[in-house]
PDB file of C-alpha atoms and ligand atoms in Angstrom:
ATOM      1  CA  MET A  19      35.268  62.382 -73.333  1.00 86.00           C
ATOM      2  CA  THR A  20      33.359  61.030 -75.335  1.00 96.00           C
ATOM      3  CA  PRO A  21      35.906  57.854 -75.407  1.00 98.00           C
ATOM      4  CA  ILE A  22      35.740  54.003 -77.105  1.00 98.00           C
ATOM      5  CA  GLY A  23      34.744  51.580 -74.139  1.00 98.00           C
ATOM      6  CA  ILE A  24      36.777  47.983 -74.519  1.00 98.00           C
ATOM      7  CA  PHE A  25      35.636  45.784 -72.540  1.00 98.00           C
ATOM      8  CA  ASP A  26      36.752  42.154 -71.271  1.00 97.00           C
ATOM      9  CA  SER A  27      36.648  39.971 -67.598  1.00 95.00           C
ATOM     10  CA  GLY A  28      40.349  41.028 -67.233  1.00 93.00           C
ATOM     11  CA  TYR A  29      43.623  41.153 -69.007  1.00 91.00           C
ATOM     12  CA  GLY A  30      42.905  39.712 -72.038  1.00 91.00           C
ATOM     13  CA  GLY A  31      41.128  42.702 -73.513  1.00 95.00           C
ATOM     14  CA  LEU A  32      43.943  44.397 -73.701  1.00 95.00           C
ATOM     15  CA  THR A  33      46.031  42.619 -76.840  1.00 93.00           C
ATOM     16  CA  ILE A  34      43.012  44.069 -77.960  1.00 97.00           C
ATOM     17  CA  LEU A  35      43.411  47.289 -76.804  1.00 97.00           C
ATOM     18  CA  LYS A  36      47.407  47.162 -78.256  1.00 96.00           C
ATOM     19  CA  GLU A  37      46.241  46.337 -82.224  1.00 97.00           C
ATOM     20  CA  ILE A  38      43.470  48.954 -82.006  1.00 98.00           C
ATOM     21  CA  ARG A  39      45.807  51.558 -80.483  1.00 97.00           C
ATOM     22  CA  LYS A  40      48.111  50.507 -83.278  1.00 97.00           C
ATOM     23  CA  GLU A  41      45.465  50.949 -86.325  1.00 98.00           C
ATOM     24  CA  LEU A  42      43.559  53.686 -84.610  1.00 98.00           C
ATOM     25  CA  PRO A  43      45.572  56.113 -82.244  1.00 98.00           C
ATOM     26  CA  GLN A  44      43.527  59.384 -82.572  1.00 98.00           C
ATOM     27  CA  TYR A  45      40.754  58.414 -80.435  1.00 98.00           C
ATOM     28  CA  ASP A  46      39.937  57.698 -76.888  1.00 98.00           C
ATOM     29  CA  TYR A  47      40.472  54.601 -75.335  1.00 98.00           C
ATOM     30  CA  LEU A  48      38.159  53.668 -71.628  1.00 98.00           C
ATOM     31  CA  TYR A  49      40.053  49.705 -71.018  1.00 98.00           C
ATOM     32  CA  LEU A  50      37.261  47.972 -68.457  1.00 98.00           C
ATOM     33  CA  GLY A  51      38.252  45.186 -66.351  1.00 97.00           C
ATOM     34  CA  ASP A  52      36.163  42.909 -64.345  1.00 97.00           C
ATOM     35  CA  ASN A  53      39.467  41.102 -62.796  1.00 95.00           C
ATOM     36  CA  ALA A  54      37.587  40.212 -59.433  1.00 95.00           C
ATOM     37  CA  ARG A  55      34.971  38.403 -61.861  1.00 95.00           C
ATOM     38  CA  ALA A  56      37.806  36.798 -64.172  1.00 93.00           C
ATOM     39  CA  PRO A  57      37.546  34.456 -65.537  1.00 91.00           C
ATOM     40  CA  TYR A  58      34.065  33.979 -67.776  1.00 92.00           C
ATOM     41  CA  GLY A  59      34.626  31.617 -69.235  1.00 89.00           C
ATOM     42  CA  THR A  60      33.216  29.331 -66.732  1.00 89.00           C
ATOM     43  CA  ARG A  61      29.938  30.945 -65.467  1.00 93.00           C
ATOM     44  CA  SER A  62      27.108  30.390 -67.251  1.00 93.00           C
ATOM     45  CA  PHE A  63      25.037  31.817 -69.753  1.00 93.00           C
ATOM     46  CA  ASP A  64      22.771  33.929 -67.375  1.00 95.00           C
ATOM     47  CA  VAL A  65      25.528  34.957 -65.409  1.00 97.00           C
ATOM     48  CA  VAL A  66      27.950  36.495 -68.415  1.00 96.00           C
ATOM     49  CA  TYR A  67      25.384  38.420 -69.964  1.00 97.00           C
ATOM     50  CA  GLU A  68      24.427  40.143 -66.350  1.00 98.00           C
ATOM     51  CA  PHE A  69      28.184  41.531 -65.717  1.00 98.00           C
ATOM     52  CA  THR A  70      28.673  41.849 -68.828  1.00 98.00           C
ATOM     53  CA  LEU A  71      25.518  44.090 -69.146  1.00 98.00           C
ATOM     54  CA  GLN A  72      26.573  46.432 -66.466  1.00 98.00           C
ATOM     55  CA  ALA A  73      30.234  46.612 -67.513  1.00 98.00           C
ATOM     56  CA  VAL A  74      28.312  48.121 -70.684  1.00 98.00           C
ATOM     57  CA  LYS A  75      26.565  50.563 -67.992  1.00 98.00           C
ATOM     58  CA  LYS A  76      29.280  51.212 -66.553  1.00 98.00           C
ATOM     59  CA  LEU A  77      31.667  52.510 -69.466  1.00 98.00           C
ATOM     60  CA  PHE A  78      27.714  54.132 -70.982  1.00 98.00           C
ATOM     61  CA  SER A  79      27.444  55.893 -68.088  1.00 97.00           C
ATOM     62  CA  ALA A  80      31.156  57.159 -68.181  1.00 97.00           C
ATOM     63  CA  GLY A  81      30.537  58.365 -71.957  1.00 97.00           C
ATOM     64  CA  CYS A  82      30.935  55.566 -74.440  1.00 98.00           C
ATOM     65  CA  ARG A  83      28.979  55.604 -77.089  1.00 97.00           C
ATOM     66  CA  LEU A  84      30.670  53.029 -78.951  1.00 98.00           C
ATOM     67  CA  VAL A  85      31.946  49.933 -76.073  1.00 98.00           C
ATOM     68  CA  ILE A  86      33.627  46.994 -77.703  1.00 98.00           C
ATOM     69  CA  LEU A  87      33.212  43.704 -76.198  1.00 98.00           C
ATOM     70  CA  ALA A  88      36.964  42.440 -76.095  1.00 97.00           C
ATOM     71  CA  CYS A  89      35.630  39.009 -74.919  1.00 96.00           C
ATOM     72  CA  ASN A  90      34.574  36.271 -76.440  1.00 95.00           C
ATOM     73  CA  THR A  91      32.448  35.161 -73.706  1.00 94.00           C
ATOM     74  CA  ALA A  92      30.500  37.850 -73.265  1.00 96.00           C
ATOM     75  CA  SER A  93      30.854  38.154 -77.177  1.00 94.00           C
ATOM     76  CA  ALA A  94      28.980  34.833 -77.118  1.00 92.00           C
ATOM     77  CA  LYS A  95      26.794  34.782 -75.256  1.00 91.00           C
ATOM     78  CA  ALA A  96      26.115  37.784 -74.239  1.00 95.00           C
ATOM     79  CA  LEU A  97      25.904  40.021 -76.902  1.00 97.00           C
ATOM     80  CA  ARG A  98      23.032  39.647 -78.865  1.00 95.00           C
ATOM     81  CA  SER A  99      20.842  39.846 -76.675  1.00 96.00           C
ATOM     82  CA  ILE A 100      22.762  43.253 -75.316  1.00 98.00           C
ATOM     83  CA  GLN A 101      21.923  43.854 -78.622  1.00 97.00           C
ATOM     84  CA  GLN A 102      18.849  42.979 -79.324  1.00 96.00           C
ATOM     85  CA  ASN A 103      17.077  43.515 -76.523  1.00 96.00           C
ATOM     86  CA  ASP A 104      18.867  45.936 -74.091  1.00 97.00           C
ATOM     87  CA  LEU A 105      20.213  48.783 -76.386  1.00 97.00           C
ATOM     88  CA  PRO A 106      16.802  49.920 -77.399  1.00 96.00           C
ATOM     89  CA  GLN A 107      15.672  50.217 -74.145  1.00 96.00           C
ATOM     90  CA  ILE A 108      18.753  52.078 -72.663  1.00 96.00           C
ATOM     91  CA  ASP A 109      19.870  53.991 -76.216  1.00 96.00           C
ATOM     92  CA  PRO A 110      19.629  52.871 -79.475  1.00 94.00           C
ATOM     93  CA  SER A 111      22.652  54.917 -80.499  1.00 94.00           C
ATOM     94  CA  ARG A 112      24.504  53.195 -79.044  1.00 96.00           C
ATOM     95  CA  ARG A 113      26.718  50.635 -80.068  1.00 97.00           C
ATOM     96  CA  VAL A 114      28.247  47.202 -78.813  1.00 98.00           C
ATOM     97  CA  LEU A 115      30.041  45.494 -80.698  1.00 98.00           C
ATOM     98  CA  GLY A 116      32.147  42.041 -80.039  1.00 98.00           C
ATOM     99  CA  VAL A 117      35.702  39.975 -81.957  1.00 97.00           C
ATOM    100  CA  VAL A 118      33.714  37.397 -82.911  1.00 98.00           C
ATOM    101  CA  ILE A 119      32.256  37.764 -86.672  1.00 97.00           C
ATOM    102  CA  PRO A 120      35.017  40.302 -87.476  1.00 97.00           C
ATOM    103  CA  THR A 121      37.988  37.084 -86.269  1.00 98.00           C
ATOM    104  CA  VAL A 122      35.868  34.911 -88.303  1.00 98.00           C
ATOM    105  CA  GLU A 123      35.370  37.219 -91.716  1.00 97.00           C
ATOM    106  CA  ALA A 124      38.954  36.733 -92.325  1.00 97.00           C
ATOM    107  CA  LEU A 125      38.742  33.244 -92.537  1.00 98.00           C
ATOM    108  CA  GLY A 126      38.050  32.652 -95.558  1.00 96.00           C
ATOM    109  CA  GLU A 127      40.936  34.839 -96.795  1.00 96.00           C
ATOM    110  CA  ILE A 128      43.802  32.127 -94.522  1.00 97.00           C
ATOM    111  CA  SER A 129      42.794  28.595 -94.874  1.00 97.00           C
ATOM    112  CA  LYS A 130      43.293  26.476 -98.034  1.00 96.00           C
ATOM    113  CA  THR A 131      41.698  23.188 -96.338  1.00 96.00           C
ATOM    114  CA  GLY A 132      38.557  25.019 -95.215  1.00 97.00           C
ATOM    115  CA  ASN A 133      40.043  22.803 -91.926  1.00 98.00           C
ATOM    116  CA  ILE A 134      39.450  25.247 -88.728  1.00 98.00           C
ATOM    117  CA  GLY A 135      40.396  24.620 -85.796  1.00 98.00           C
ATOM    118  CA  VAL A 136      38.955  26.700 -82.765  1.00 98.00           C
ATOM    119  CA  LEU A 137      40.959  27.263 -79.227  1.00 98.00           C
ATOM    120  CA  GLY A 138      38.133  29.236 -76.655  1.00 97.00           C
ATOM    121  CA  THR A 139      36.791  29.638 -72.676  1.00 94.00           C
ATOM    122  CA  PRO A 140      34.130  26.268 -71.609  1.00 94.00           C
ATOM    123  CA  GLY A 141      31.737  28.798 -72.365  1.00 92.00           C
ATOM    124  CA  THR A 142      32.369  30.364 -75.998  1.00 93.00           C
ATOM    125  CA  ILE A 143      32.851  27.155 -77.339  1.00 96.00           C
ATOM    126  CA  SER A 144      30.132  25.021 -74.992  1.00 94.00           C
ATOM    127  CA  SER A 145      27.806  28.252 -76.997  1.00 93.00           C
ATOM    128  CA  GLY A 146      28.653  26.962 -80.599  1.00 96.00           C
ATOM    129  CA  THR A 147      28.869  30.343 -81.558  1.00 96.00           C
ATOM    130  CA  TYR A 148      31.958  30.308 -83.889  1.00 97.00           C
ATOM    131  CA  ASP A 149      30.356  26.544 -85.461  1.00 97.00           C
ATOM    132  CA  ILE A 150      27.205  28.644 -86.212  1.00 97.00           C
ATOM    133  CA  GLU A 151      29.797  31.617 -87.342  1.00 97.00           C
ATOM    134  CA  ILE A 152      31.595  29.644 -89.384  1.00 98.00           C
ATOM    135  CA  ALA A 153      29.110  27.499 -90.967  1.00 98.00           C
ATOM    136  CA  LYS A 154      27.407  30.582 -91.813  1.00 97.00           C
ATOM    137  CA  PHE A 155      29.453  32.653 -94.030  1.00 97.00           C
ATOM    138  CA  PHE A 156      31.457  29.620 -95.311  1.00 98.00           C
ATOM    139  CA  PRO A 157      29.883  26.392 -95.161  1.00 98.00           C
ATOM    140  CA  ARG A 158      32.058  24.098 -97.101  1.00 97.00           C
ATOM    141  CA  PHE A 159      34.532  24.954 -93.532  1.00 98.00           C
ATOM    142  CA  ARG A 160      34.335  22.234 -91.409  1.00 98.00           C
ATOM    143  CA  THR A 161      34.925  23.360 -88.105  1.00 98.00           C
ATOM    144  CA  VAL A 162      36.600  21.620 -84.289  1.00 98.00           C
ATOM    145  CA  SER A 163      36.813  22.731 -81.194  1.00 98.00           C
ATOM    146  CA  GLN A 164      38.887  22.114 -77.780  1.00 98.00           C
ATOM    147  CA  ALA A 165      38.159  24.436 -75.000  1.00 97.00           C
ATOM    148  CA  CYS A 166      41.474  25.043 -72.550  1.00 97.00           C
ATOM    149  CA  PRO A 167      39.850  25.428 -69.600  1.00 96.00           C
ATOM    150  CA  MET A 168      43.452  26.585 -67.413  1.00 95.00           C
ATOM    151  CA  TRP A 169      44.242  28.971 -70.108  1.00 96.00           C
ATOM    152  CA  VAL A 170      42.672  32.015 -68.399  1.00 92.00           C
ATOM    153  CA  PRO A 171      43.788  30.962 -65.516  1.00 91.00           C
ATOM    154  CA  LEU A 172      47.548  30.829 -66.715  1.00 92.00           C
ATOM    155  CA  VAL A 173      47.438  34.304 -67.521  1.00 89.00           C
ATOM    156  CA  GLU A 174      45.389  35.898 -65.058  1.00 84.00           C
ATOM    157  CA  ASN A 175      47.836  34.810 -62.652  1.00 87.00           C
ATOM    158  CA  ARG A 176      51.082  35.600 -64.261  1.00 87.00           C
ATOM    159  CA  GLU A 177      52.018  32.167 -65.964  1.00 91.00           C
ATOM    160  CA  TYR A 178      52.154  32.521 -68.826  1.00 92.00           C
ATOM    161  CA  ASP A 179      55.816  32.196 -69.900  1.00 91.00           C
ATOM    162  CA  GLY A 180      55.982  30.047 -66.737  1.00 90.00           C
ATOM    163  CA  ASP A 181      57.042  25.795 -66.841  1.00 90.00           C
ATOM    164  CA  GLY A 182      53.730  24.835 -65.759  1.00 92.00           C
ATOM    165  CA  ALA A 183      51.755  27.056 -68.951  1.00 97.00           C
ATOM    166  CA  ASP A 184      53.681  24.207 -71.390  1.00 97.00           C
ATOM    167  CA  TYR A 185      51.903  20.819 -70.191  1.00 97.00           C
ATOM    168  CA  PHE A 186      48.555  22.436 -70.966  1.00 97.00           C
ATOM    169  CA  VAL A 187      49.282  24.378 -74.124  1.00 98.00           C
ATOM    170  CA  GLU A 188      50.936  21.327 -75.084  1.00 98.00           C
ATOM    171  CA  LYS A 189      47.365  18.817 -74.026  1.00 98.00           C
ATOM    172  CA  TYR A 190      45.009  20.818 -75.403  1.00 98.00           C
ATOM    173  CA  VAL A 191      46.459  21.433 -79.023  1.00 98.00           C
ATOM    174  CA  GLU A 192      47.251  17.559 -79.194  1.00 98.00           C
ATOM    175  CA  ALA A 193      43.830  17.481 -78.672  1.00 98.00           C
ATOM    176  CA  LEU A 194      42.658  19.956 -81.558  1.00 98.00           C
ATOM    177  CA  PHE A 195      44.873  18.245 -83.755  1.00 98.00           C
ATOM    178  CA  ALA A 196      44.107  14.115 -82.228  1.00 98.00           C
ATOM    179  CA  GLU A 197      39.719  15.251 -82.899  1.00 97.00           C
ATOM    180  CA  GLU A 198      40.725  16.146 -86.375  1.00 97.00           C
ATOM    181  CA  PRO A 199      44.809  15.913 -87.659  1.00 97.00           C
ATOM    182  CA  GLU A 200      43.776  18.366 -91.424  1.00 97.00           C
ATOM    183  CA  THR A 201      43.469  21.339 -89.008  1.00 98.00           C
ATOM    184  CA  ASP A 202      45.225  24.053 -91.360  1.00 97.00           C
ATOM    185  CA  THR A 203      44.010  27.959 -89.361  1.00 98.00           C
ATOM    186  CA  ILE A 204      43.725  27.653 -85.396  1.00 98.00           C
ATOM    187  CA  VAL A 205      42.091  30.410 -84.503  1.00 98.00           C
ATOM    188  CA  LEU A 206      42.496  31.161 -80.755  1.00 98.00           C
ATOM    189  CA  GLY A 207      39.206  32.387 -79.561  1.00 97.00           C
ATOM    190  CA  CYS A 208      39.546  34.230 -76.218  1.00 95.00           C
ATOM    191  CA  THR A 209      41.366  37.356 -76.182  1.00 93.00           C
ATOM    192  CA  HIS A 210      43.597  36.333 -72.834  1.00 92.00           C
ATOM    193  CA  TYR A 211      45.347  33.387 -75.211  1.00 96.00           C
ATOM    194  CA  PRO A 212      48.221  35.986 -77.208  1.00 94.00           C
ATOM    195  CA  LEU A 213      49.721  35.632 -73.809  1.00 92.00           C
ATOM    196  CA  LEU A 214      50.462  32.152 -74.924  1.00 96.00           C
ATOM    197  CA  LEU A 215      51.289  32.590 -78.329  1.00 96.00           C
ATOM    198  CA  GLN A 216      55.301  31.736 -78.537  1.00 96.00           C
ATOM    199  CA  LYS A 217      54.026  28.395 -76.266  1.00 98.00           C
ATOM    200  CA  ILE A 218      51.525  27.572 -78.425  1.00 98.00           C
ATOM    201  CA  GLU A 219      53.101  28.654 -82.447  1.00 98.00           C
ATOM    202  CA  ARG A 220      55.854  26.013 -80.254  1.00 98.00           C
ATOM    203  CA  GLN A 221      52.618  23.358 -80.099  1.00 98.00           C
ATOM    204  CA  VAL A 222      51.566  23.498 -83.255  1.00 98.00           C
ATOM    205  CA  ALA A 223      55.103  23.197 -84.953  1.00 98.00           C
ATOM    206  CA  GLY A 224      53.799  24.543 -88.732  1.00 97.00           C
ATOM    207  CA  ARG A 225      50.498  22.229 -88.445  1.00 98.00           C
ATOM    208  CA  ALA A 226      48.779  25.240 -89.124  1.00 98.00           C
ATOM    209  CA  THR A 227      48.526  29.076 -88.922  1.00 98.00           C
ATOM    210  CA  VAL A 228      47.775  30.379 -85.838  1.00 98.00           C
ATOM    211  CA  VAL A 229      45.357  33.483 -85.585  1.00 98.00           C
ATOM    212  CA  THR A 230      45.112  36.195 -82.829  1.00 97.00           C
ATOM    213  CA  GLN A 231      42.123  38.614 -82.820  1.00 97.00           C
ATOM    214  CA  GLY A 232      42.882  41.726 -82.489  1.00 97.00           C
ATOM    215  CA  GLY A 233      44.531  43.099 -85.607  1.00 97.00           C
ATOM    216  CA  LEU A 234      41.140  41.634 -87.636  1.00 98.00           C
ATOM    217  CA  VAL A 235      38.980  43.283 -84.670  1.00 98.00           C
ATOM    218  CA  ALA A 236      41.084  46.834 -84.712  1.00 98.00           C
ATOM    219  CA  LYS A 237      40.713  45.849 -88.908  1.00 98.00           C
ATOM    220  CA  SER A 238      36.486  46.135 -88.594  1.00 98.00           C
ATOM    221  CA  LEU A 239      36.659  49.027 -86.335  1.00 98.00           C
ATOM    222  CA  ALA A 240      38.449  51.190 -88.508  1.00 98.00           C
ATOM    223  CA  ASP A 241      35.931  49.802 -91.362  1.00 98.00           C
ATOM    224  CA  TYR A 242      32.245  50.428 -89.036  1.00 98.00           C
ATOM    225  CA  LEU A 243      33.588  53.550 -88.343  1.00 98.00           C
ATOM    226  CA  HIS A 244      34.207  54.666 -92.007  1.00 98.00           C
ATOM    227  CA  ARG A 245      31.100  53.217 -92.832  1.00 98.00           C
ATOM    228  CA  HIS A 246      29.486  55.278 -90.043  1.00 97.00           C
ATOM    229  CA  PRO A 247      30.747  59.107 -89.539  1.00 97.00           C
ATOM    230  CA  GLU A 248      27.211  60.054 -87.222  1.00 95.00           C
ATOM    231  CA  LEU A 249      28.452  57.698 -84.726  1.00 96.00           C
ATOM    232  CA  GLU A 250      32.558  58.035 -85.277  1.00 97.00           C
ATOM    233  CA  ALA A 251      32.140  62.475 -85.502  1.00 96.00           C
ATOM    234  CA  ARG A 252      30.908  61.614 -81.686  1.00 96.00           C
ATOM    235  CA  CYS A 253      34.223  59.784 -80.280  1.00 97.00           C
ATOM    236  CA  SER A 254      37.163  61.989 -78.993  1.00 97.00           C
ATOM    237  CA  LYS A 255      40.095  62.463 -80.528  1.00 97.00           C
ATOM    238  CA  GLY A 256      42.861  63.085 -77.346  1.00 97.00           C
ATOM    239  CA  GLY A 257      44.989  59.433 -78.331  1.00 96.00           C
ATOM    240  CA  ALA A 258      43.875  58.508 -74.300  1.00 95.00           C
ATOM    241  CA  VAL A 259      43.346  55.333 -72.434  1.00 96.00           C
ATOM    242  CA  ASN A 260      42.239  55.830 -69.445  1.00 96.00           C
ATOM    243  CA  TYR A 261      42.256  51.851 -67.536  1.00 97.00           C
ATOM    244  CA  LEU A 262      39.480  51.123 -64.860  1.00 98.00           C
ATOM    245  CA  THR A 263      39.484  47.924 -63.507  1.00 98.00           C
ATOM    246  CA  THR A 264      37.212  45.814 -60.145  1.00 98.00           C
ATOM    247  CA  GLU A 265      39.928  44.635 -58.575  1.00 96.00           C
ATOM    248  CA  ASN A 266      43.265  46.331 -56.681  1.00 94.00           C
ATOM    249  CA  PRO A 267      44.378  49.235 -59.154  1.00 96.00           C
ATOM    250  CA  GLU A 268      48.333  48.320 -58.470  1.00 94.00           C
ATOM    251  CA  LYS A 269      47.998  44.846 -59.654  1.00 91.00           C
ATOM    252  CA  PHE A 270      46.055  45.780 -62.258  1.00 93.00           C
ATOM    253  CA  THR A 271      48.704  48.457 -63.624  1.00 94.00           C
ATOM    254  CA  GLU A 272      51.320  45.988 -63.075  1.00 90.00           C
ATOM    255  CA  MET A 273      49.765  43.544 -65.402  1.00 88.00           C
ATOM    256  CA  ALA A 274      48.881  45.733 -67.828  1.00 91.00           C
ATOM    257  CA  SER A 275      51.791  48.085 -67.520  1.00 91.00           C
ATOM    258  CA  ILE A 276      53.674  44.778 -69.010  1.00 83.00           C
ATOM    259  CA  PHE A 277      51.046  43.400 -71.263  1.00 82.00           C
ATOM    260  CA  MET A 278      50.949  46.988 -73.332  1.00 88.00           C
ATOM    261  CA  GLU A 279      53.953  47.851 -72.493  1.00 85.00           C
ATOM    262  CA  GLN A 280      54.569  51.021 -71.599  1.00 87.00           C
ATOM    263  CA  PRO A 281      53.445  52.838 -68.301  1.00 91.00           C
ATOM    264  CA  VAL A 282      49.705  52.081 -67.362  1.00 92.00           C
ATOM    265  CA  ARG A 283      47.742  53.983 -64.715  1.00 90.00           C
ATOM    266  CA  ALA A 284      44.156  52.059 -63.415  1.00 96.00           C
ATOM    267  CA  SER A 285      41.935  53.371 -61.135  1.00 97.00           C
ATOM    268  CA  ARG A 286      39.023  51.119 -59.229  1.00 97.00           C
ATOM    269  CA  THR A 287      35.172  51.162 -59.670  1.00 97.00           C
ATOM    270  CA  ASP A 288      32.288  48.879 -59.127  1.00 96.00           C
ATOM    271  CA  LEU A 289      29.429  47.508 -61.517  1.00 95.00           C
TER     272      LEU A 289
HETATM  273  N1  DGL B  30      39.218  37.315 -72.566  1.00 50.29           N
HETATM  274  C1  DGL B  30      38.591  36.718 -72.391  1.00 50.29           C
HETATM  275  C2  DGL B  30      37.909  35.493 -73.842  1.00 50.29           C
HETATM  276  O1  DGL B  30      37.707  36.466 -74.816  1.00 50.29           O
HETATM  277  C3  DGL B  30      37.634  35.660 -71.339  1.00 50.29           C
HETATM  278  C4  DGL B  30      38.244  34.984 -70.664  1.00 50.29           C
HETATM  279  C5  DGL B  30      37.254  34.597 -69.122  1.00 50.29           C
HETATM  280  O2  DGL B  30      37.125  35.480 -68.464  1.00 50.29           O
HETATM  281  O3  DGL B  30      37.408  33.183 -68.916  1.00 50.29           O
HETATM  282  O4  DGL B  30      36.638  34.774 -73.840  1.00 50.29           O
END
C-alpha cells in the first residue's frame, strides 16, 4: 500500500483530511498526529523542523510517496528546508507539500478590498510566511496578522465548544479588527481553528469572510495529482484511512471519531 501521508502536530490536520477524502475518496491515506508533542505553535524553528522531518521520515517508511503537511506551523517553519535540503538526499522522487500556498492562491477570488487578516499560531505568525506569500501573489494586498496562542490548546483539550473558548475567540478576533477595521477576509491559518469556526463566525458577525483551508487544500491536491500522473499512478487506491498517533491511541480514537464524524481506530507510534 502506498497511501498519501497527512501530518499534523495533533488533531488539526483531520480538518484537512476530511475535506481531502470528500474530494479524493479513492486514495488510501495514512494520518499521523504527533499529539504527544503538540502544540508546535510555540516551539522554535529548529524544533519544529526536527519534529516535522521525523514525521515525514516515518510516513515515508510506512510507504507514503507523497506527504501533506496539514499544519501551518510545520508548513511555515519546516517545509522549505525539507523540500530543498532533505528530500534530494532521502528520495528525490518523493514529495512533501504544505497548506499555506493553496490557501494564499485562493485569496484573489475571495477578497474584494485586498485587506487580509491572518490568524495563526505564534510560530506561523512570527515566521511572516503568510505576509511574504500574500505579497508575492498579490502585491497590492495588505496583510495584518494576529497570533492566537490559546486556540490550539483549547482544541487539543476538547474545550473548543465550551464557554471558556468564547473569551479567547473574542480577544483575538477583536485584536485583528483593532489593527485593521477594514479587514474583509480572515484566513484561519491553522488547521485546528475550524473546530472553533462557529464561535469565530459569531464573533466576526459578517464583518469579513472567514476562510478555512480544508476545501482549498483538497482542490489543490486534486490538481497536483492531475499534473503529476507519474506520482498519482503510484498512490494506492483502496479508499482506506489509517491513523497513527504518538500519544495514547484510545484518546486519539475518541477525539478523531468526533472530528471525522465516523469511527476511527488509531495505533501508537514513536518518531
Ligand atoms: N495545526 C497546526 C497548524 O496548522 C499546529 C498547531 C500547533 O501544534 O500549535 O498550525
